[in-house]
GROMACS .gro file of C-alpha atoms in nm:
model
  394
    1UNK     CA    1  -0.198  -3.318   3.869
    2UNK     CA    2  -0.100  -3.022   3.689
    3UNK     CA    3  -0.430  -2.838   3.556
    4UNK     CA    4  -0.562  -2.512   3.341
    5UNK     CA    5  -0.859  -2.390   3.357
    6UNK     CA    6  -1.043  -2.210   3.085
    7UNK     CA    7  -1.300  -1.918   3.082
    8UNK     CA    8  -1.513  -1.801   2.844
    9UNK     CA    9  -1.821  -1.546   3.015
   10UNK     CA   10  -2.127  -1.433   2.842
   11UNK     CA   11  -2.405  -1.247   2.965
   12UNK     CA   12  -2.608  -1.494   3.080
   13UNK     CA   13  -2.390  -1.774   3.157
   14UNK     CA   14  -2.041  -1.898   3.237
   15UNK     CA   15  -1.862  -2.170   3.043
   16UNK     CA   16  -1.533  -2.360   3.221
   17UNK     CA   17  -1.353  -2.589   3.066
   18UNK     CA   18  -1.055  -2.788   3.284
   19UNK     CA   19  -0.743  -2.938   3.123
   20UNK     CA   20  -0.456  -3.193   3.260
   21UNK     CA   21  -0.126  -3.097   3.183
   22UNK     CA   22   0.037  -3.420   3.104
   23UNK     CA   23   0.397  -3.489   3.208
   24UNK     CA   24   0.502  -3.427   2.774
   25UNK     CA   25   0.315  -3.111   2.766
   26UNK     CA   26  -0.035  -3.272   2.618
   27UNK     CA   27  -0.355  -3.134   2.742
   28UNK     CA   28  -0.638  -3.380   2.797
   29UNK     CA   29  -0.956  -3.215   2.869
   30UNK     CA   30  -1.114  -3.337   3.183
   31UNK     CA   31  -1.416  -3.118   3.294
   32UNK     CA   32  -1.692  -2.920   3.087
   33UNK     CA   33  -1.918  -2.699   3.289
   34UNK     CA   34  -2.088  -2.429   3.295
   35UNK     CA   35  -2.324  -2.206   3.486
   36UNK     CA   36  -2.629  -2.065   3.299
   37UNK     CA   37  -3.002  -1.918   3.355
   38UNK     CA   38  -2.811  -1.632   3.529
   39UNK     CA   39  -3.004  -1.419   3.773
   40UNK     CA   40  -3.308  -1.622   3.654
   41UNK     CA   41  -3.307  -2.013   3.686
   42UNK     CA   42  -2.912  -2.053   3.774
   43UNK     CA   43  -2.785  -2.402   3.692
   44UNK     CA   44  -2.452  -2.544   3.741
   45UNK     CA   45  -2.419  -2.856   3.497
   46UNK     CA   46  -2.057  -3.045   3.433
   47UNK     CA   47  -1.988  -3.349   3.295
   48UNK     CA   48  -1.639  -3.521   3.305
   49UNK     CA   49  -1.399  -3.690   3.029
   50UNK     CA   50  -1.600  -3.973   2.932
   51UNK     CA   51  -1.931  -3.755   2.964
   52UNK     CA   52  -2.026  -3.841   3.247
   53UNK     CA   53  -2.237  -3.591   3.452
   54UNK     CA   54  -2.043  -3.494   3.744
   55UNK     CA   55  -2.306  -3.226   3.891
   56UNK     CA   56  -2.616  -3.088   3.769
   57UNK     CA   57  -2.730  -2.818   4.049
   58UNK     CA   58  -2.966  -2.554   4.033
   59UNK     CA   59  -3.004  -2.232   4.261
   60UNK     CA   60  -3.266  -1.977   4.397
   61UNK     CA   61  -3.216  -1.650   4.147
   62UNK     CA   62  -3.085  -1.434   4.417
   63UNK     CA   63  -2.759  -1.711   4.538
   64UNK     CA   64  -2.670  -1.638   4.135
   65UNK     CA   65  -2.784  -1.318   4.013
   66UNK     CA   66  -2.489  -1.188   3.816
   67UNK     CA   67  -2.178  -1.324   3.654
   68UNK     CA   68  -1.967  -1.294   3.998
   69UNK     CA   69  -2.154  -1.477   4.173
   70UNK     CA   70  -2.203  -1.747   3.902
   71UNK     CA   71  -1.813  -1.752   3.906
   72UNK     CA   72  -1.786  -1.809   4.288
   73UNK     CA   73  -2.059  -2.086   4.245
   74UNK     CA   74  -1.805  -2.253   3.979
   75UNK     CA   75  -1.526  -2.182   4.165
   76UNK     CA   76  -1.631  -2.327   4.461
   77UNK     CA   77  -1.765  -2.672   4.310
   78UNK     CA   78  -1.415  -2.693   4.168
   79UNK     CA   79  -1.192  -2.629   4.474
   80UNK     CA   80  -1.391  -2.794   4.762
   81UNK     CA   81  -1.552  -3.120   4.591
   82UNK     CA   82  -1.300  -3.142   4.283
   83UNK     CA   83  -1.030  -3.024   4.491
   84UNK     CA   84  -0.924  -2.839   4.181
   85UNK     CA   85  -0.652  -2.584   4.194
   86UNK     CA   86  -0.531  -2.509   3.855
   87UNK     CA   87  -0.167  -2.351   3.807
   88UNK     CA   88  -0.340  -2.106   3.545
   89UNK     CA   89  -0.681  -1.939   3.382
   90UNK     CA   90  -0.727  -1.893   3.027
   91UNK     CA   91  -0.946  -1.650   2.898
   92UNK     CA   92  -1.157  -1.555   2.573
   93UNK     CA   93  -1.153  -1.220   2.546
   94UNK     CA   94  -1.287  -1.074   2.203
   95UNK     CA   95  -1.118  -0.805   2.129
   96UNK     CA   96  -0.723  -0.712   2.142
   97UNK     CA   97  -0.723  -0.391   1.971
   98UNK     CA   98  -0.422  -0.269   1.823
   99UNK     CA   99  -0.258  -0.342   2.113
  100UNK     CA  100  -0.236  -0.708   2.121
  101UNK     CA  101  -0.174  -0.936   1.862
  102UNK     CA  102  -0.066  -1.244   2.064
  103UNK     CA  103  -0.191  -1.373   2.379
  104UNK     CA  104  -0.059  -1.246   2.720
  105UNK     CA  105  -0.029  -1.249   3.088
  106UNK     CA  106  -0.257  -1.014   3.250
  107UNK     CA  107  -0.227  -0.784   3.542
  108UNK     CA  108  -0.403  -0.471   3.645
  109UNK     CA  109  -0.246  -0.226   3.308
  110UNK     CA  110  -0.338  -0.504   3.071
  111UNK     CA  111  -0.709  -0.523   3.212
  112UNK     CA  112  -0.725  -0.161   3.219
  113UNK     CA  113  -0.614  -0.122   2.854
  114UNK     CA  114  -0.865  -0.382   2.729
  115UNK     CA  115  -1.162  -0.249   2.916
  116UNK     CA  116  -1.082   0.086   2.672
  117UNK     CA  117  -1.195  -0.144   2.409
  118UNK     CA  118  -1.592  -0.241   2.575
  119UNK     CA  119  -1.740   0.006   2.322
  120UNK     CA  120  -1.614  -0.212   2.001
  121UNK     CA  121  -1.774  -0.537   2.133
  122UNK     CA  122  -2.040  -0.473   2.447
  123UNK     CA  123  -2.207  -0.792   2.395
  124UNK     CA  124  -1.905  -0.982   2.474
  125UNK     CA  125  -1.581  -0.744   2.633
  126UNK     CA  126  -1.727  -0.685   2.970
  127UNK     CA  127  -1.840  -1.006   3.024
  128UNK     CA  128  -1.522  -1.153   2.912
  129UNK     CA  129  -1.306  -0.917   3.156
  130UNK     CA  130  -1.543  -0.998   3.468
  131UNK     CA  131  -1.373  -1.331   3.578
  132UNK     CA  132  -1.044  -1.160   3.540
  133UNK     CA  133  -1.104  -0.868   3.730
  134UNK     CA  134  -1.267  -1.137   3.997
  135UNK     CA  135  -0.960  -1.398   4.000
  136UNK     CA  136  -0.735  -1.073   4.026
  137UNK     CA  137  -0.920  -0.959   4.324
  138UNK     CA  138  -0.961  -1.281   4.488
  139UNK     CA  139  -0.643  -1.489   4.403
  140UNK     CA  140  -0.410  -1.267   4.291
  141UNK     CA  141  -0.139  -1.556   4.283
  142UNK     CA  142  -0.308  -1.741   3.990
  143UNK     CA  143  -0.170  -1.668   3.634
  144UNK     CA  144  -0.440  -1.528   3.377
  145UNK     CA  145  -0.418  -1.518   3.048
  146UNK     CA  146  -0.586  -1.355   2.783
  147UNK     CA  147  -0.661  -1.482   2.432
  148UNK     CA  148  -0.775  -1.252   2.194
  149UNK     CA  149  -1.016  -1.292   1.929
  150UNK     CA  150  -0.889  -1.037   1.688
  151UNK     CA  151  -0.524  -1.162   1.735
  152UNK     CA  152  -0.520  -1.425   1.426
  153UNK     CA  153  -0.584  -1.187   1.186
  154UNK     CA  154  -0.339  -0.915   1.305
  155UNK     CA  155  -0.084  -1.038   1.029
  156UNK     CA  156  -0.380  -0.855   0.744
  157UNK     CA  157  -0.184  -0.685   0.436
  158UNK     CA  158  -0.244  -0.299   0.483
  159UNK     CA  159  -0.486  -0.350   0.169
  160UNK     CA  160  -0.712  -0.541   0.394
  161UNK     CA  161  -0.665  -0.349   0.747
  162UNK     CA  162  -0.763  -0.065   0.647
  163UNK     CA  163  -1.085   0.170   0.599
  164UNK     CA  164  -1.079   0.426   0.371
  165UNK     CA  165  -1.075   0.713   0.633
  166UNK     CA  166  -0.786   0.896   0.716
  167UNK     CA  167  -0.440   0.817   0.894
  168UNK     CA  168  -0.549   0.962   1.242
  169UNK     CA  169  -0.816   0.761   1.326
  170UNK     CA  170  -0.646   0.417   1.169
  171UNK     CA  171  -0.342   0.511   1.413
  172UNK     CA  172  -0.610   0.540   1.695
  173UNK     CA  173  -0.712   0.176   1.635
  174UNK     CA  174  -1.028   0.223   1.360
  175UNK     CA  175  -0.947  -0.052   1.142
  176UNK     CA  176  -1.020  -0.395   1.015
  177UNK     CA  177  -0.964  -0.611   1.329
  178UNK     CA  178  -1.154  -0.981   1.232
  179UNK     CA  179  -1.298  -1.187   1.526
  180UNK     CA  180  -1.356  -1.548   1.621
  181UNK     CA  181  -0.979  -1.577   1.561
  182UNK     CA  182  -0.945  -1.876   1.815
  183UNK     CA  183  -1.161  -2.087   1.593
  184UNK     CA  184  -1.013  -1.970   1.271
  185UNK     CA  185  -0.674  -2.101   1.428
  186UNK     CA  186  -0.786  -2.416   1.584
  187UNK     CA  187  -0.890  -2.534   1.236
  188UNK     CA  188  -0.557  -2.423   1.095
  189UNK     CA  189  -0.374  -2.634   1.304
  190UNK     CA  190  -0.605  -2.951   1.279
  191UNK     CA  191  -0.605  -2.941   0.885
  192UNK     CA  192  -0.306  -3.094   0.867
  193UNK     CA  193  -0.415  -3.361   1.062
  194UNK     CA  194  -0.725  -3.431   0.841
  195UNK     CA  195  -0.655  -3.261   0.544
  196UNK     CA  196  -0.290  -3.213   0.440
  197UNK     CA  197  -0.372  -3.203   0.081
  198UNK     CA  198  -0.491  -2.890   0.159
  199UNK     CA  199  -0.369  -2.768   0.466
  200UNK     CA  200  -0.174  -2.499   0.334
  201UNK     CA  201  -0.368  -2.370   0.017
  202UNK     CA  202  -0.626  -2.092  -0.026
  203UNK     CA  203  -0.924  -2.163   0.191
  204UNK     CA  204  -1.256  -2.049   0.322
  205UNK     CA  205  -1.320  -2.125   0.647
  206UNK     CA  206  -1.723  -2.098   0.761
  207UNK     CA  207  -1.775  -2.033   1.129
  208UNK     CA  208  -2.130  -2.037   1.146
  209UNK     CA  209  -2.318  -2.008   1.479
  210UNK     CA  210  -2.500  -1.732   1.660
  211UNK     CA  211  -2.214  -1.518   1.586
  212UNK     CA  212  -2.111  -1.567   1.239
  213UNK     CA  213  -1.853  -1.500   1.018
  214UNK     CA  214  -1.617  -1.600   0.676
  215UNK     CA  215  -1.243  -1.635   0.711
  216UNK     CA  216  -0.978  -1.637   0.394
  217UNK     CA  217  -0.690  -1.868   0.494
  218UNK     CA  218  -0.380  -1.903   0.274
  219UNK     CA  219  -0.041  -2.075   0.445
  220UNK     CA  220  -0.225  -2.109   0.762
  221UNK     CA  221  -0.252  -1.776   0.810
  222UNK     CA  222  -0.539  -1.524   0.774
  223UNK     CA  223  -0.541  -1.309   0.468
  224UNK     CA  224  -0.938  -1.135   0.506
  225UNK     CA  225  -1.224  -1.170   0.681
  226UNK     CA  226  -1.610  -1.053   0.680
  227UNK     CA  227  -1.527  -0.881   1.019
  228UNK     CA  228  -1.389  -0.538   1.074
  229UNK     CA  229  -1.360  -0.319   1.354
  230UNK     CA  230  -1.638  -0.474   1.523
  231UNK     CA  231  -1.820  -0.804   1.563
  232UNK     CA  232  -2.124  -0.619   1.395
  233UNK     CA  233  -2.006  -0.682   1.056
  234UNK     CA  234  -1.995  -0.950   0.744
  235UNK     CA  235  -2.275  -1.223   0.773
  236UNK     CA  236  -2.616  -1.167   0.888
  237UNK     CA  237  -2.619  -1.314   1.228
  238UNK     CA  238  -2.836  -1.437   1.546
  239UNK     CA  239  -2.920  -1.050   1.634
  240UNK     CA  240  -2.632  -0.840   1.457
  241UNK     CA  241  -2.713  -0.735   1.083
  242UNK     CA  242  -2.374  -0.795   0.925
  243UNK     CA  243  -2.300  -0.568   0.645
  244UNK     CA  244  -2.489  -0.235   0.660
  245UNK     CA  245  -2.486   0.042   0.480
  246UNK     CA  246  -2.397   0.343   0.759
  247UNK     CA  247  -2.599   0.575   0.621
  248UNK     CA  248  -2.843   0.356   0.818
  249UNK     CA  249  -2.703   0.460   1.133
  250UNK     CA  250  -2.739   0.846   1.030
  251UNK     CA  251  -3.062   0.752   0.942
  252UNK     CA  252  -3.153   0.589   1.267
  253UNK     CA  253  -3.028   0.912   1.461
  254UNK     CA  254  -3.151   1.168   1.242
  255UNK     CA  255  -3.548   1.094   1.152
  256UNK     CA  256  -3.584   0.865   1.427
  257UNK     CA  257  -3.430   1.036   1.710
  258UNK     CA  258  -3.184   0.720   1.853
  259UNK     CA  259  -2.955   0.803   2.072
  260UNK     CA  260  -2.564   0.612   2.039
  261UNK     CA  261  -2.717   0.349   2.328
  262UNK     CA  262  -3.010   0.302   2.149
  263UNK     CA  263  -2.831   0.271   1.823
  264UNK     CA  264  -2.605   0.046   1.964
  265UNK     CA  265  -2.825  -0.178   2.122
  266UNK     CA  266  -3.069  -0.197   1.828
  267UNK     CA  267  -2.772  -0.338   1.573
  268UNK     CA  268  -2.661  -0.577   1.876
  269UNK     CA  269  -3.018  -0.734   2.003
  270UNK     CA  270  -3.278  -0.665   1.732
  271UNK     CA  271  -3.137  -0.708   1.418
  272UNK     CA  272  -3.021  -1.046   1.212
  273UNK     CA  273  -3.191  -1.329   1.175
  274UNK     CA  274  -3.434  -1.195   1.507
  275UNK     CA  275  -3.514  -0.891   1.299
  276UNK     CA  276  -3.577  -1.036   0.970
  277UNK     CA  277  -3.786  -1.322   1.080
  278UNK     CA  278  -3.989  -1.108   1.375
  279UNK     CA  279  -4.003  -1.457   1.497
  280UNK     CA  280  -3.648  -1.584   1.655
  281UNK     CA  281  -3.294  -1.543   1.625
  282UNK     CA  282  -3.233  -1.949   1.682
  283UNK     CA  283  -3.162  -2.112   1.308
  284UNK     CA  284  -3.277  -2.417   1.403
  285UNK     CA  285  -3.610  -2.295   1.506
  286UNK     CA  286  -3.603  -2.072   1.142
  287UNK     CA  287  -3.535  -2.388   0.970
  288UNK     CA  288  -3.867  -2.597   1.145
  289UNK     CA  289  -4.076  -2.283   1.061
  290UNK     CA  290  -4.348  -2.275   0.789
  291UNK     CA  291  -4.379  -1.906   0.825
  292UNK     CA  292  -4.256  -1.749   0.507
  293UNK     CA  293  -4.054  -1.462   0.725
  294UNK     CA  294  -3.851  -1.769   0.864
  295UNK     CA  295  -3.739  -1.866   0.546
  296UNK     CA  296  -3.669  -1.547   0.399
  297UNK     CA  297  -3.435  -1.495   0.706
  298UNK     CA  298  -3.284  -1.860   0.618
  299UNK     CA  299  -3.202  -1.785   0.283
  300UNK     CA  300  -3.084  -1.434   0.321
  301UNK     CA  301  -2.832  -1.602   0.553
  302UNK     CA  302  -2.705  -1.853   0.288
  303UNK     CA  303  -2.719  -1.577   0.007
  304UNK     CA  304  -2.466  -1.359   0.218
  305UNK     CA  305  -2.261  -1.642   0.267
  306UNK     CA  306  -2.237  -1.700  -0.067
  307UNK     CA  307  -2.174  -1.370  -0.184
  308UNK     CA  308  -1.914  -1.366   0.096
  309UNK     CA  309  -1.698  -1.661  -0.034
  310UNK     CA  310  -1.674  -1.477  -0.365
  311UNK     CA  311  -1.560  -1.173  -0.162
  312UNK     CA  312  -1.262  -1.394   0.005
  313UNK     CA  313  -1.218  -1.636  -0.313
  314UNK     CA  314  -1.098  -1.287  -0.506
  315UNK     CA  315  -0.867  -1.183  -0.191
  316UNK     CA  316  -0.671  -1.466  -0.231
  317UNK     CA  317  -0.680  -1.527  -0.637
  318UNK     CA  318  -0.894  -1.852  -0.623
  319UNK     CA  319  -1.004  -2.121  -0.332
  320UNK     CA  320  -0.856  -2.428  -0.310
  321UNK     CA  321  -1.088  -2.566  -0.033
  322UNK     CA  322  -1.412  -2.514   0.166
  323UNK     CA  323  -1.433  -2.582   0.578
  324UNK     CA  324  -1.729  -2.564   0.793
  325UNK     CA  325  -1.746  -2.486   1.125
  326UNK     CA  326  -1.930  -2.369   1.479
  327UNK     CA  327  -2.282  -2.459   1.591
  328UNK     CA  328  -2.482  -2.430   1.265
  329UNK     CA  329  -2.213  -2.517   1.033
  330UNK     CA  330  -2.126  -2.847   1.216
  331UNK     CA  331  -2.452  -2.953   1.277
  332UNK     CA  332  -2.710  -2.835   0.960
  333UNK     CA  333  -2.665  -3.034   0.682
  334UNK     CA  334  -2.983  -2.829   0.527
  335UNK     CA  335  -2.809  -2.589   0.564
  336UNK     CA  336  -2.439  -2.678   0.426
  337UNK     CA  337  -2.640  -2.815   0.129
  338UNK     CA  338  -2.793  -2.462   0.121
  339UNK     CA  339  -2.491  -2.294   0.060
  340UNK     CA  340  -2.330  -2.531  -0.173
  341UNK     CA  341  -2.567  -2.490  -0.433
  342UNK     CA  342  -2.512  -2.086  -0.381
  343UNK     CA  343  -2.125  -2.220  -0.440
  344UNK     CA  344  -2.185  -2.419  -0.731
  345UNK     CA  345  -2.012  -2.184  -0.976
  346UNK     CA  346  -1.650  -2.232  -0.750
  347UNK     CA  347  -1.672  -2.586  -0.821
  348UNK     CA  348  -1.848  -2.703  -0.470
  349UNK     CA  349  -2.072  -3.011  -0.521
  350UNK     CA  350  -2.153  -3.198  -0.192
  351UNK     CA  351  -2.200  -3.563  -0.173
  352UNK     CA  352  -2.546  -3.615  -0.022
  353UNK     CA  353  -2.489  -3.869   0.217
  354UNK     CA  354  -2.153  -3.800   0.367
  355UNK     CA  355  -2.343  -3.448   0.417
  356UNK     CA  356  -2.590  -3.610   0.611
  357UNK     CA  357  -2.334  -3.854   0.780
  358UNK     CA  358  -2.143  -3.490   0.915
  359UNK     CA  359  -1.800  -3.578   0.747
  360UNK     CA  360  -1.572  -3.491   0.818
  361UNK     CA  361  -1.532  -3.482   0.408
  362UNK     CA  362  -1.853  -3.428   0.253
  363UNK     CA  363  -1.811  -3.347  -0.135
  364UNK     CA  364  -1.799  -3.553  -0.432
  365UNK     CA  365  -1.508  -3.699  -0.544
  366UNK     CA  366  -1.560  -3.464  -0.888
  367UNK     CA  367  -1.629  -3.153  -0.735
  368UNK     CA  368  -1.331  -2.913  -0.817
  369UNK     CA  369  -1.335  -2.795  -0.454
  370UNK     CA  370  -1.325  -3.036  -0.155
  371UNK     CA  371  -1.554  -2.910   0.120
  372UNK     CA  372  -1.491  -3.032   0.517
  373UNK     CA  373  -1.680  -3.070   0.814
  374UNK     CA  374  -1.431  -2.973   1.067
  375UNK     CA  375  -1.533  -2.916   1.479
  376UNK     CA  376  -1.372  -2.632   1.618
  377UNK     CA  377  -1.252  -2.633   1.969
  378UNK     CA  378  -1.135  -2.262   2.095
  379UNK     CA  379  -1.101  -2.368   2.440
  380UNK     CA  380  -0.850  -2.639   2.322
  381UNK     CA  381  -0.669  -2.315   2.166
  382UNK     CA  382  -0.654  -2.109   2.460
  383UNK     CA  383  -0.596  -2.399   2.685
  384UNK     CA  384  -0.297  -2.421   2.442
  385UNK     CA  385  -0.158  -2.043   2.439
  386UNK     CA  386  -0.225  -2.069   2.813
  387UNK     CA  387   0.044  -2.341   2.836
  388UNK     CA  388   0.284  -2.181   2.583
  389UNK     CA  389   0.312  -1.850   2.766
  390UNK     CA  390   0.351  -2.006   3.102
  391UNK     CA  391   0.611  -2.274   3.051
  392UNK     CA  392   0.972  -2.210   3.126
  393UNK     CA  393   1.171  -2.192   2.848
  394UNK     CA  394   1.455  -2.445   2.770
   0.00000   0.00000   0.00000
């Protein structure tokens, strides 16, 4: 059996997903894993297609201590008691730069171009590029692939690419770039599946999670986002602040002495929901909170949302439709309630119980805008482009 396998490396853990390649060219998913509690309580957990738990293994600290090693702990579970060897790797990598608008095959130039790009998202680039540079070094023979982030909204109208700085530095790569891209174009290719009424209008897509952000879809293809040239921007987020004002920045240097590292890591780790609340970065926990700093940091999230879907309902003229998406916006129905009644004046109205039910529709049948619950799936996506780029032609 034919199978891909599919990367996607954070910090503190490694997440594998394994797909069968089907003698049509269908992918059926047939392993989730993942190894977390790196370099601190490493734990190797999969479960198989039906759900069932297929190994659940913890290690001392030291036998997992960074991301290579929780890679060669994956690794191994899959080729000696799996006896897994898949004909390619797809990867999440979140940012393409203006180099790469599509996915593609990596080798030692490619890897070395995208590690230029670390300083635009250092949560997530090196961590992302670690398996590659790994696989590369170790089995050189396997195919990698990498699937950018930023590549769905390459296709942006100069109007929306663009800062207002001048022509040098947008010709060096400073400009509007847009992130979470995979998810964006998973849901564009399952609307027409469960929504072909509105498949192809003017929509707002949600992806809400830890990482969070507002997409403007119109033909299926991304017209604006809350994003720019890094993932810092748009929404308020787990630990990012989303739209600041830079003078901020100066400020920060200036009267209170922070160096570019400091800066940096202040906007990535203290910031967001973490710094408004001073009590977590974890909505759900925000949302069980009596403390009134939780639920200022609640509702400043749903007030930038909705300010945000104005933003992107005036890009494209009007909104014909309203998705949710990701980890908060597929599983809070406080919180999709939240930010319907901030979307009131658009014509949102959300039918209580299909809400609470998860959808996938959940407005009322007289609301001028219909408003989905719609599961993303990026590994799917890159499973997908993995496929695509690796398959002979006819």
């Amino acid at each position: 059996m034919d199978t891909i396998l599919v990367a996607n490396t954070g910090s503190s853990s490694v997440k594998f997903q394994l797909f069968a390649v089907e003698s049509d060219g269908a992918l059926n998913r047939q392993v989730r894993g993942q190894v977390d509690g790196i370099g601190t309580y490493p734990r190797l957990r999969a479960t198989g297609a039906d759900r069932t738990v297929l190994v659940d293994r913890a290690f001392q600290a030291p036998e997992v201590a960074d991301v290579d090693s929780a890679l060669a702990a994956a690794g191994s579970w899959l080729r000696e008691e799996l006896l897994i060897r898949p004909i390619a790797i797809g990867h999440r990598v979140v940012h393409g730069g203006p180099d790469y608008e599509r996915p593609v095959r990596i080798d030692e130039v490619v890897l070395q171009r995208l590690e230029r790009y670390i300083p635009l998202a250092p949560l997530h680039q090196p961590f992302n590029l670690a398996p590659i540079r790994s696989v590369l070094a170790r089995f050189p023979e396997i195919p990698q692939v990498a699937c950018f982030d930023t590549a769905f909204h390459r296709g942006h109208s100069a109007l929306a690419d663009r800062y207002a700085i001048p022509e040098a530095l947008y010709a060096e790569g400073v400009r509007r770039y847009g992130f979470h891209g995979l998810s964006y174009e998973y849901i564009a290719n399952a609307l027409p599946f469960i929504a072909p009424e509105i498949a192809l209008r003017r929509l707002i897509v949600a992806h809400l999670g830890s990482g969070a952000s507002m997409c403007a879809i119109e033909g299926g293809h991304s017209v604006e986002s809350t994003m720019g040239f890094t993932a810092l921007d748009g929404l308020p987020m787990g630990t990012r602040p989303g739209q600041i004002d830079p003078g901020v920045v100066l400020y920060l240097a200036a009267e209170k002495g922070m160096s570019p590292a400091e800066v940096q890591n202040f906007l990535y780790r203290d910031c967001g929901l973490k710094g408004l609340s001073g009590i977590s970065n974890d909505m759900r926990e925000l949302q069980d909170s009596s403390d009134p700093r939780a639920q200022l940091a609640v509702d400043y999230f749903v007030y930038r949302v909705g300010l945000s879907a104005g933003m992107l309902a005036a890009a494209m003229a009007g909104v014909d439709g309203f998705i949710f998406t990701a980890g908060i916006g597929e599983n809070s129905p406080k919180l999709r309630a939240a930010i319907a009644e901030r979307l009131a004046w658009l014509g949102v109205s959300l039918d209580s119980s299909a809400n609470a039910e998860g959808g996938p529709l959940i407005s009322r049948p007289d609301g001028r805008i219909p408003v989905y619950v719609v599961p993303t799936d990026e590994e799917l996506m890159i499973a997908r482009h993995t496929f695509a780029l690796l398959a002979p032609g006819p």
